[in-house]
Structures are given as C-alpha cells and as structure tokens.
Tab-separated table of C-alpha atoms in Angstrom:
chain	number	residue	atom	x	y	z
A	1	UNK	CA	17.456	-6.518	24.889
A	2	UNK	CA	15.240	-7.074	28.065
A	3	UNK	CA	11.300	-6.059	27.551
A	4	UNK	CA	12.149	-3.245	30.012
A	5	UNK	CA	14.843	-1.997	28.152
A	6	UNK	CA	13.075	-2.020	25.154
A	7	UNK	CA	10.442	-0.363	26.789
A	8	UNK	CA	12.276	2.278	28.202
A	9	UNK	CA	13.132	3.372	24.252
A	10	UNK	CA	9.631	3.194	22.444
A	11	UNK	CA	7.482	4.434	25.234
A	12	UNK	CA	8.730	7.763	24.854
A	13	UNK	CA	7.668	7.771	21.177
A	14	UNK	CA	4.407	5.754	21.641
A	15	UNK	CA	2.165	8.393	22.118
A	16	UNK	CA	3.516	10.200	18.805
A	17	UNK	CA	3.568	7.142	16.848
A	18	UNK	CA	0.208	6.475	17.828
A	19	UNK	CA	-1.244	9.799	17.320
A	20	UNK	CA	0.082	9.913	13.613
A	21	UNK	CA	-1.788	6.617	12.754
A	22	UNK	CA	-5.082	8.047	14.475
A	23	UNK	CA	-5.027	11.205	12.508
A	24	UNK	CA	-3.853	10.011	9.296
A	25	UNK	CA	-6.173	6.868	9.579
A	26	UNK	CA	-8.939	8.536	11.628
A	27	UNK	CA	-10.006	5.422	13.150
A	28	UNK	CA	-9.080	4.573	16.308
A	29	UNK	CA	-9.193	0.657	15.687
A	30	UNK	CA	-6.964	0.695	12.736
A	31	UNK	CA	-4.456	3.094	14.237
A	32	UNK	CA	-4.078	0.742	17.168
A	33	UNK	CA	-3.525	-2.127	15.424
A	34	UNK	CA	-1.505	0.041	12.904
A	35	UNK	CA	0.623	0.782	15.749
A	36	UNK	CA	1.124	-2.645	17.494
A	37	UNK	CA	2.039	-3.942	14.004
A	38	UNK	CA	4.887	-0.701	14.278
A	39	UNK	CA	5.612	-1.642	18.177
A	40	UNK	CA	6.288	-5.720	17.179
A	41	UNK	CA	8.557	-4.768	14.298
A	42	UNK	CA	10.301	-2.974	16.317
A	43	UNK	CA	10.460	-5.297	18.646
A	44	UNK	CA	12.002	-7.677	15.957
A	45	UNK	CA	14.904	-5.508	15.496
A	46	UNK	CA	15.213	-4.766	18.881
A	47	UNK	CA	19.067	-6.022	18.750
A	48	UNK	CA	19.527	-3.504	16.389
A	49	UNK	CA	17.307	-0.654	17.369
A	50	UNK	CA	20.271	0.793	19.540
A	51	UNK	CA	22.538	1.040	16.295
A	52	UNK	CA	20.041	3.430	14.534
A	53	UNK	CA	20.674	6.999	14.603
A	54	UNK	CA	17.029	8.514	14.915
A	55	UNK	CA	14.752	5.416	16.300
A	56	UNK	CA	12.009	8.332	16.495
A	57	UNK	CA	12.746	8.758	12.468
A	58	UNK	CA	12.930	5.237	12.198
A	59	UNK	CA	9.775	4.543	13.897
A	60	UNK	CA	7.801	6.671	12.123
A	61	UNK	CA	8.953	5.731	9.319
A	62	UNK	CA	7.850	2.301	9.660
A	63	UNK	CA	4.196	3.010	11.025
A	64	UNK	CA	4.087	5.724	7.644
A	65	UNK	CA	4.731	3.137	5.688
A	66	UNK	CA	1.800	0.755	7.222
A	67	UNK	CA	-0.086	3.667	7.355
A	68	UNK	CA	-0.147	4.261	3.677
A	69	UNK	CA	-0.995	0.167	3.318
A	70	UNK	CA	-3.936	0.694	5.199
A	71	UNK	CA	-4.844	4.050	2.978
A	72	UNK	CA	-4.141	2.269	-0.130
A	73	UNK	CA	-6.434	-0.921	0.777
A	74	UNK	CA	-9.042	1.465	1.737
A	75	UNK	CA	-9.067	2.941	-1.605
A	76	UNK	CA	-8.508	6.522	0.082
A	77	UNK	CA	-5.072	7.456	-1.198
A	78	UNK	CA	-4.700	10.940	-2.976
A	79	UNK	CA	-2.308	12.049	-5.311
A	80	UNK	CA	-4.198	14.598	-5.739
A	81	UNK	CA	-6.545	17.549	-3.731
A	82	UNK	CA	-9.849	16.805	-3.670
A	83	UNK	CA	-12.081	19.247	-5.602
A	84	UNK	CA	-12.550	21.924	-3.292
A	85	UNK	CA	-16.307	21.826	-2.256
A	86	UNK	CA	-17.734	24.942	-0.528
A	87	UNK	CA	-19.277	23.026	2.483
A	88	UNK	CA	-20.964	26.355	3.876
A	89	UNK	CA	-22.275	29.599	2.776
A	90	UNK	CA	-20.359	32.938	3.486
A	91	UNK	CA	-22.440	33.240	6.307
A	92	UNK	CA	-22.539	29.819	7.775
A	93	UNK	CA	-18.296	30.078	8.139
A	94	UNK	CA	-18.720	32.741	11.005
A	95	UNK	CA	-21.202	30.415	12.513
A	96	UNK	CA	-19.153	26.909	12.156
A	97	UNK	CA	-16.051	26.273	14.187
A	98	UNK	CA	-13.252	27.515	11.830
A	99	UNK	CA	-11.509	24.824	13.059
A	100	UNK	CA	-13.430	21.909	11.945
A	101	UNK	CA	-13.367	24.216	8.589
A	102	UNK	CA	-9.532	23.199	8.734
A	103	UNK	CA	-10.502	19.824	10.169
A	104	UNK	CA	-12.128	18.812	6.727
A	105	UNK	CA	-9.373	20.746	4.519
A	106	UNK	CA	-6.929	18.661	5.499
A	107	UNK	CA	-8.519	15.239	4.323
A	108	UNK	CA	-9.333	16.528	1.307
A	109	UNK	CA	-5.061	17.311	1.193
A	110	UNK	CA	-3.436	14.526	-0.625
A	111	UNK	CA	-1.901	11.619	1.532
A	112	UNK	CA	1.764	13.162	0.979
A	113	UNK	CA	0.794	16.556	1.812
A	114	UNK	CA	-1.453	15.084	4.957
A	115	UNK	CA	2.087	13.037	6.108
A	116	UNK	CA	4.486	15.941	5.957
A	117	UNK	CA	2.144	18.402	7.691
A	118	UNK	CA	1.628	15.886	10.362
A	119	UNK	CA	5.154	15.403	10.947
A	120	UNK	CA	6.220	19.428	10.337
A	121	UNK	CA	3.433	20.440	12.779
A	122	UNK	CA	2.562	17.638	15.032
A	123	UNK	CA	5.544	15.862	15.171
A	124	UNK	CA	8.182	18.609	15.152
A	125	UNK	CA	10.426	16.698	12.798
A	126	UNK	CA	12.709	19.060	10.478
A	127	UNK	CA	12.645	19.144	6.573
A	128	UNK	CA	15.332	17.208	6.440
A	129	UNK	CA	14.449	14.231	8.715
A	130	UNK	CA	10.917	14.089	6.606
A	131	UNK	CA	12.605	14.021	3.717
A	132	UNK	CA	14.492	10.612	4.811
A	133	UNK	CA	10.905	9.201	6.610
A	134	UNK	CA	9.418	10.263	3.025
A	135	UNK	CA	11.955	9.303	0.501
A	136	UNK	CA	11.934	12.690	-1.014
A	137	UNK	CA	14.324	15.615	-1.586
A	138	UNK	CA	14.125	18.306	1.216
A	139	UNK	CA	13.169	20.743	-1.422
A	140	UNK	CA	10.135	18.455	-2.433
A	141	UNK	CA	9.086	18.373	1.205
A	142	UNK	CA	9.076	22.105	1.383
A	143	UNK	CA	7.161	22.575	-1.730
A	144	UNK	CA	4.597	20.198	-0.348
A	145	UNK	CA	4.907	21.762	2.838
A	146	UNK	CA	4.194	24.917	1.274
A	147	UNK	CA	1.153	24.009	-0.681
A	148	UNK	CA	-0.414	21.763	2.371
A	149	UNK	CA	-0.608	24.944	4.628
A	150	UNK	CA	-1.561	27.198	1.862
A	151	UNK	CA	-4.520	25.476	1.371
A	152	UNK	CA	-5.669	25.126	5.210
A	153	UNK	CA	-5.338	28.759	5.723
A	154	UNK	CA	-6.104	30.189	1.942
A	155	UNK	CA	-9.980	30.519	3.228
A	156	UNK	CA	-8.673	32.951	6.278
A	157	UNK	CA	-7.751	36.142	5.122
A	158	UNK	CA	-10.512	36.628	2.563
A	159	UNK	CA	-13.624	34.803	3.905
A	160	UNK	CA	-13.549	35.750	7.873
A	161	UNK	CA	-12.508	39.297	7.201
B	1	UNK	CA	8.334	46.680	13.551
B	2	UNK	CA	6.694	43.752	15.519
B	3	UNK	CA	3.925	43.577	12.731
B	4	UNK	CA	6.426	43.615	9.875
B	5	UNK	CA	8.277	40.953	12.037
B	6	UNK	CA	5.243	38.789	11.909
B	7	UNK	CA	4.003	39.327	8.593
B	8	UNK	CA	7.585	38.122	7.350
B	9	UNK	CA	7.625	35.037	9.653
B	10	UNK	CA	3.884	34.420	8.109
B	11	UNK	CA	5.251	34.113	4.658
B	12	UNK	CA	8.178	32.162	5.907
B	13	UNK	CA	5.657	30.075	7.739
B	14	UNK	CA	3.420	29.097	4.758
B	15	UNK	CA	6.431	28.953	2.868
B	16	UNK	CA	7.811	25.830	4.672
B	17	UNK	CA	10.624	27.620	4.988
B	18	UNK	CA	10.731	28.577	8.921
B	19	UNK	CA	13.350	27.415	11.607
B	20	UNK	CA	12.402	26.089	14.862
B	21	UNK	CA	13.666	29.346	16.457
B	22	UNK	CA	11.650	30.988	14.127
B	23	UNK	CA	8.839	29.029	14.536
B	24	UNK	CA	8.918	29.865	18.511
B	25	UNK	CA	8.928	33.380	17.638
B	26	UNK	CA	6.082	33.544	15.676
B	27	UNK	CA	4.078	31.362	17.822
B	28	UNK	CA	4.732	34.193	20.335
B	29	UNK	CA	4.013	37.242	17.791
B	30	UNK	CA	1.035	35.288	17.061
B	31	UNK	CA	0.290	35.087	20.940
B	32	UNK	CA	0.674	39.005	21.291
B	33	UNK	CA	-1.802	39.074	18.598
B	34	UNK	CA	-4.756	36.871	19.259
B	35	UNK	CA	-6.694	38.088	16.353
B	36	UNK	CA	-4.402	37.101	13.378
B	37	UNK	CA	-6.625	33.906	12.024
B	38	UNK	CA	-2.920	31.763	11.779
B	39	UNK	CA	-3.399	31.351	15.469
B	40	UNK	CA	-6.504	29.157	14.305
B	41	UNK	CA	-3.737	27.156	12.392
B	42	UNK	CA	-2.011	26.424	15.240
B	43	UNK	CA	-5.116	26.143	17.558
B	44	UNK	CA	-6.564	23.007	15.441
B	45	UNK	CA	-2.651	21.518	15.767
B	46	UNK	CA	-2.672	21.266	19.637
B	47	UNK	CA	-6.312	20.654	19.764
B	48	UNK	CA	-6.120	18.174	17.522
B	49	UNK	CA	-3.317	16.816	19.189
B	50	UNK	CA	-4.912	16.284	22.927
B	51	UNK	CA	-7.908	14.794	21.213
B	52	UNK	CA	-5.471	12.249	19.573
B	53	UNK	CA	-3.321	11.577	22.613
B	54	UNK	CA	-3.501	8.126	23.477
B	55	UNK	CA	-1.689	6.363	26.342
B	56	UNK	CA	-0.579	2.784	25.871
B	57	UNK	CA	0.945	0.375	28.332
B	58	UNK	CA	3.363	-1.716	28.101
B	59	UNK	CA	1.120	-4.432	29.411
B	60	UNK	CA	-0.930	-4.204	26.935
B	61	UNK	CA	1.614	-3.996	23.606
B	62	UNK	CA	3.400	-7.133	25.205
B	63	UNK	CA	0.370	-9.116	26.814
B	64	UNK	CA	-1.151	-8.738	22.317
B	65	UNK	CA	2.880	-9.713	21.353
B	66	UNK	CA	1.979	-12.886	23.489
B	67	UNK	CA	-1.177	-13.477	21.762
B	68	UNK	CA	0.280	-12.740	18.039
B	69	UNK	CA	3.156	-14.927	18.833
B	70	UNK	CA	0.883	-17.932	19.866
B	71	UNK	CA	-2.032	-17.754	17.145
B	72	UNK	CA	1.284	-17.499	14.908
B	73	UNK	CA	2.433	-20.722	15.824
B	74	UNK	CA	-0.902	-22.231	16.265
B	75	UNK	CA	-1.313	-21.143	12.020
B	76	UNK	CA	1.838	-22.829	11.779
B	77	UNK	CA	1.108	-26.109	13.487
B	78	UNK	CA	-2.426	-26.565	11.454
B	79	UNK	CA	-0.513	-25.672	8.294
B	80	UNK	CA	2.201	-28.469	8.843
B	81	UNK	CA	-0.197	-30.657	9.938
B	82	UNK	CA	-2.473	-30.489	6.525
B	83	UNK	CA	0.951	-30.235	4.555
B	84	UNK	CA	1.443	-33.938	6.716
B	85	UNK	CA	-1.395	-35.419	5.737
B	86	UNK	CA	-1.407	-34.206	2.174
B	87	UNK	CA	2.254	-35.925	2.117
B	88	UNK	CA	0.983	-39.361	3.635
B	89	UNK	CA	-2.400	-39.464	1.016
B	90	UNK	CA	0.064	-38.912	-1.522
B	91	UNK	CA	2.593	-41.764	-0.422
B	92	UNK	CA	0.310	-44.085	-0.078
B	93	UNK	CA	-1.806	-43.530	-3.008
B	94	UNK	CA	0.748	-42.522	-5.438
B	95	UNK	CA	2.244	-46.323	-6.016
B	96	UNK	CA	-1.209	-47.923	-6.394
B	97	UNK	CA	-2.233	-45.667	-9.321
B	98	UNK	CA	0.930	-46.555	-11.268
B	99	UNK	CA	0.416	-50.013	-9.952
B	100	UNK	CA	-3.457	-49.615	-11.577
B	101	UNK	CA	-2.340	-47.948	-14.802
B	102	UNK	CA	0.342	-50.516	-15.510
B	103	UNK	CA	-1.896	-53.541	-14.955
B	104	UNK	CA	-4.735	-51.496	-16.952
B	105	UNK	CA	-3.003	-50.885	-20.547
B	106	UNK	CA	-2.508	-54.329	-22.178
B	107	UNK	CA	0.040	-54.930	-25.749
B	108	UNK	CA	-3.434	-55.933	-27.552
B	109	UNK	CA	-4.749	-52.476	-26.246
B	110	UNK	CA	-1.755	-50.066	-27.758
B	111	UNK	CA	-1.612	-52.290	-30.795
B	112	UNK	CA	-5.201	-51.731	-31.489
B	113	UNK	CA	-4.915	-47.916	-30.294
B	114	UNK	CA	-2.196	-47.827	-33.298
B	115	UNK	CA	-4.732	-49.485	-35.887
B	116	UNK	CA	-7.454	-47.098	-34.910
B	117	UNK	CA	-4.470	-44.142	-35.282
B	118	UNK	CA	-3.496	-45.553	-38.913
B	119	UNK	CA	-6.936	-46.137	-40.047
B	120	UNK	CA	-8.248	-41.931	-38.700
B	121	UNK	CA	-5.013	-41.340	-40.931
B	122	UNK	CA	-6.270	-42.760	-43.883
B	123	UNK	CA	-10.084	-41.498	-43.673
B	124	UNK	CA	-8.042	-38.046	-43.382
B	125	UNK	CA	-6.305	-38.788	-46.243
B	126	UNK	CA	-8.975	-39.877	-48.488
B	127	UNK	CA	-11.027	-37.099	-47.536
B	128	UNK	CA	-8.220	-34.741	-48.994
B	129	UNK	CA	-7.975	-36.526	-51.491
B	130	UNK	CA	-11.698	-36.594	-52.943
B	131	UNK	CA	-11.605	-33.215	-52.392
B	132	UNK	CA	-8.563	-32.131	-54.390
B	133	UNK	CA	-9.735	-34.471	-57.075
B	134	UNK	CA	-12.999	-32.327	-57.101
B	135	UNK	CA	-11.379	-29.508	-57.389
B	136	UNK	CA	-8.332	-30.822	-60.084
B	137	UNK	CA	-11.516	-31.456	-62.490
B	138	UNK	CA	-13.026	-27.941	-62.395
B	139	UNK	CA	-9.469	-25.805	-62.341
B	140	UNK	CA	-5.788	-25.533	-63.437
B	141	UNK	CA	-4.281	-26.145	-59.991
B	142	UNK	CA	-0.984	-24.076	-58.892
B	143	UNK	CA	2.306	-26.193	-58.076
B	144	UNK	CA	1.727	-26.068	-54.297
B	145	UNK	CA	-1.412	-27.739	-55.154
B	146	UNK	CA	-0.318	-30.256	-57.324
B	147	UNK	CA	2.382	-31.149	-54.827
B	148	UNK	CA	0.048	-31.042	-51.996
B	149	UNK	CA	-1.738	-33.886	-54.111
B	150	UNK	CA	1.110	-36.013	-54.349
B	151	UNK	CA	1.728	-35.528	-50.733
B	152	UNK	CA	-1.783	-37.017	-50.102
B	153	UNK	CA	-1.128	-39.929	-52.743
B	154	UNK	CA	2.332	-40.731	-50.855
B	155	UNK	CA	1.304	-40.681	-47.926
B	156	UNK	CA	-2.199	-42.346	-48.639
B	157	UNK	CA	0.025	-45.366	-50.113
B	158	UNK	CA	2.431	-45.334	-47.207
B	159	UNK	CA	-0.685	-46.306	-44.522
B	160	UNK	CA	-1.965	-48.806	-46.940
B	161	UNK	CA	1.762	-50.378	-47.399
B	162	UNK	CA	1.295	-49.548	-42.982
B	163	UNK	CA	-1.944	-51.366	-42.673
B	164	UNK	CA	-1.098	-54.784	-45.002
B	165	UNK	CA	2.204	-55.455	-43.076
C-alpha cells in the first residue's frame, strides 16, 4: 500500500482520532504524539488494514488503548468518580458558564465512563461497536453510559431551576 | 404530545438506551425547545468538539515516520556497536585470565590449601569437643548427645589418622 493510498483511508478518521486523545488526555502535546504513535501502527499493518471490517473501530481502538498508557503513567486513571466537590455556591452556578460546570464533571467521571461518552457522543459509535473498542458487554457499556450522563446533567434540573 | 415525546426520549437519552433515529429526534425536540437545560448537554459536545478539532497533514505524520524510522536505526546501530565491542573486550581478554589463573595456582598451593582445610577441621573439632566434655561432667547427657560425642571423637581421630599420612 502506496503512502497515498494509505492516506486516502486514515485521513478521514484523523481528525476523530485526534480529537479523542486531546480530550481524554487534555494536552495537546501528548495527544499528538499519542496519535502519531496510532497513525505509525497503523501504518505497520497497512497490508492488512484493508482486511479489517471497521478501520474507524479499529483505530480507535488502538489510540484508546495508548490513551489509557498515557493515563495510567500519569497516575490519573479512575475506577472510580471523584468525590463530588461543590466548586460554586448556588448562586455562583447562574453566574459560571454551565458548560465549563459540565467541563469539570466529566474529569472527575472515571476513565471508562470518560471513553464511552466520548465515543457515544463525540464519536457517534453505537453500543455495540464500543463494546468491541472497550472489551465489554453492550449491556456494561449502557450501564456506564447511563451513569456517565447522569452525572453531567444530575446538577440541571434541581440547581438552575 | 411533543412534550411527552421529549420527556420519554430524555429518559431514553440518559438511559443509554436511544437509537440514532432517536437521537436525531430529540436533538430536534430539544431545538424546538431551547430552554430544556439537556440542550447544554449537547451544547458542551459540539463546542467541545470545534475547540478539539485539529487538522493534520499528511506531510507532517510521514515527514515524523521519517524521523522515527531513522533515530530507530541510529539506536540500533549504537546498540550493535557497544554489543561489538563488548564481544571483542571479551575475546580478547577472556583467554588471558584463564591463561593467568592457571599459571597462578601451583600443586604446593592446593596441597597447603588442604592442610590449612584439615587443620580448621580439627580446631572445630576440638572445640566441640572441650565443650561437650564440659558439659558431660556437670549432666546426664541424652543419647543424641552421647552420639554426637562419638561423632566428634571419630571424626577428631579420622583428621589426625588425615594429618600423619
């Protein structure tokens, strides 16, 4: 496979790919080197990469993986939510972009929780297809689904009404 | 009805449970009604997403594959080349140490290394000995004792038969 050719395949996924690492890493640097890493492994299976089914799947499945490396060296991994602090008063939430509110909620997710929202929501993938980039049932990405959204939006209906 | 509508594709939402047709549908509800706060949800997704957008070019992914490829083989070169040198050290300096220890341990030398041996033996021995025999005097020993006494005598008379050959 010519560099064209194997260009023609990844670039429309590169923005995607790239975008996951940046918000999952939130650090430009790492997420670029994150995704080269992604972009030269698949490059090494390049006379392969025509075989696989769902090279989007496949893709992110390999920068996820490098993704949660980086998390783990870092120290940052959560199994579990952070405590939930109450950053601002009652009043200060009307004042403060609600979206930054959600911004901050979603770091304190845990890593799991951050992945599948990311690729529900940003990515557009299916319950299914996360379940095969996560290596979990589809009923475990739903539950986590579930939870991961509750907690973004639990603060709407009772603090900004 | 369009309310209802929404407030059951809400629950489906933060169920995890929605289809993409579904999905599209309540994106639109939710567009009809800018005030419902799950529009915020979906606000922070697309902002999010345009502040995260990144373009890369294909110069750039392959003109870094270049680079990795050559400090890659430049690690590799200055890795075999230590591994080399290590190697030659080694073959060269290898045979003279054997050479060295060979010429360095004499017959007189082991022979004498065996007396010294034999005679740490016997100080042992005699050492257990006195001792046992200071204890024999003040107590009734047990067998294992006894025969741990003997032991001492037999084998203190085996290095002395040892040492007079």
């Amino acid at each position: 496979m010519s560099e064209e050719q194997f260009w023609t395949i990844i670039s429309p996924l590169n923005q995607s790919i790239l975008g996951f690492a940046i918000r999952l890493l939130n650090n430009k640097e790492s997420a670029k080197d994150v995704h080269q890493d992604t972009l030269e492994k698949l490059w090494q299976k390049r006379s392969s990469l025509k075989k696989e089914k769902n090279i989007r799947a496949f893709a992110m499945t390999i920068i996820k993986n490098k993704c949660i490396d980086v998390i783990r060296a870092q120290g940052r991994y959560q199994d579990h939510s952070i405590e939930d602090i109450e950053l601002y008063s009652k009043q200060a939430y009307e004042d403060k972009d609600i979206i930054e509110h959600i911004k901050l909620k979603m770091k304190q997710l845990p890593t799991q929780q951050q992945m599948i929202i990311e690729l529900k929501d940003f990515q557009g993938f299916g319950n299914e297809e996360i379940g095969e980039i996560m290596g979990m049932t589809v009923n475990n990405v739903r539950v986590n689904l579930s939870r991961g959204r509750k907690t973004l939006t639990k603060h709407f209906k009772h603090e900004w009404q | 009805m369009s309310g209802n509508r929404l407030t059951y594709l809400e629950e489906k939402f933060q169920e995890g449970k929605l289809s993409a047709p579904e999905k599209e549908e309540l994106e639109f509800l939710l567009r009809e009604n800018p005030e419902n706060e799950l529009n915020m949800y979906f606000q922070w997704v697309n902002q999010t997403k345009q502040e995260t957008d990144i373009v890369v070019s294909k110069g750039d992914f392959f003109s870094k594959l270049s680079t990795t490829k050559k400090s890659r083989y430049s690690s590799f070169i200055k890795y075999a080349a230590v591994l080399l040198i290590v190697l030659m050290a080694g073959y060269f300096a290898a045979p003279q140490l054997i050479q060295n220890n060979k010429e360095d341990i004499t017959e007189a030398e082991i022979e004498n290394a065996y007396q010294e041996s034999l005679k740490t033996f016997l100080a042992l021995s005699s050492y257990l000995n006195k001792g046992l025999q200071d204890m024999h005097q003040g107590l009734d020993f047990s067998a294992p004792f006894k025969d741990l006494k003997q032991l001492n005598t037999t084998t203190e008379n085996l290095l002395k038969h040892e040492n007079n050959k």
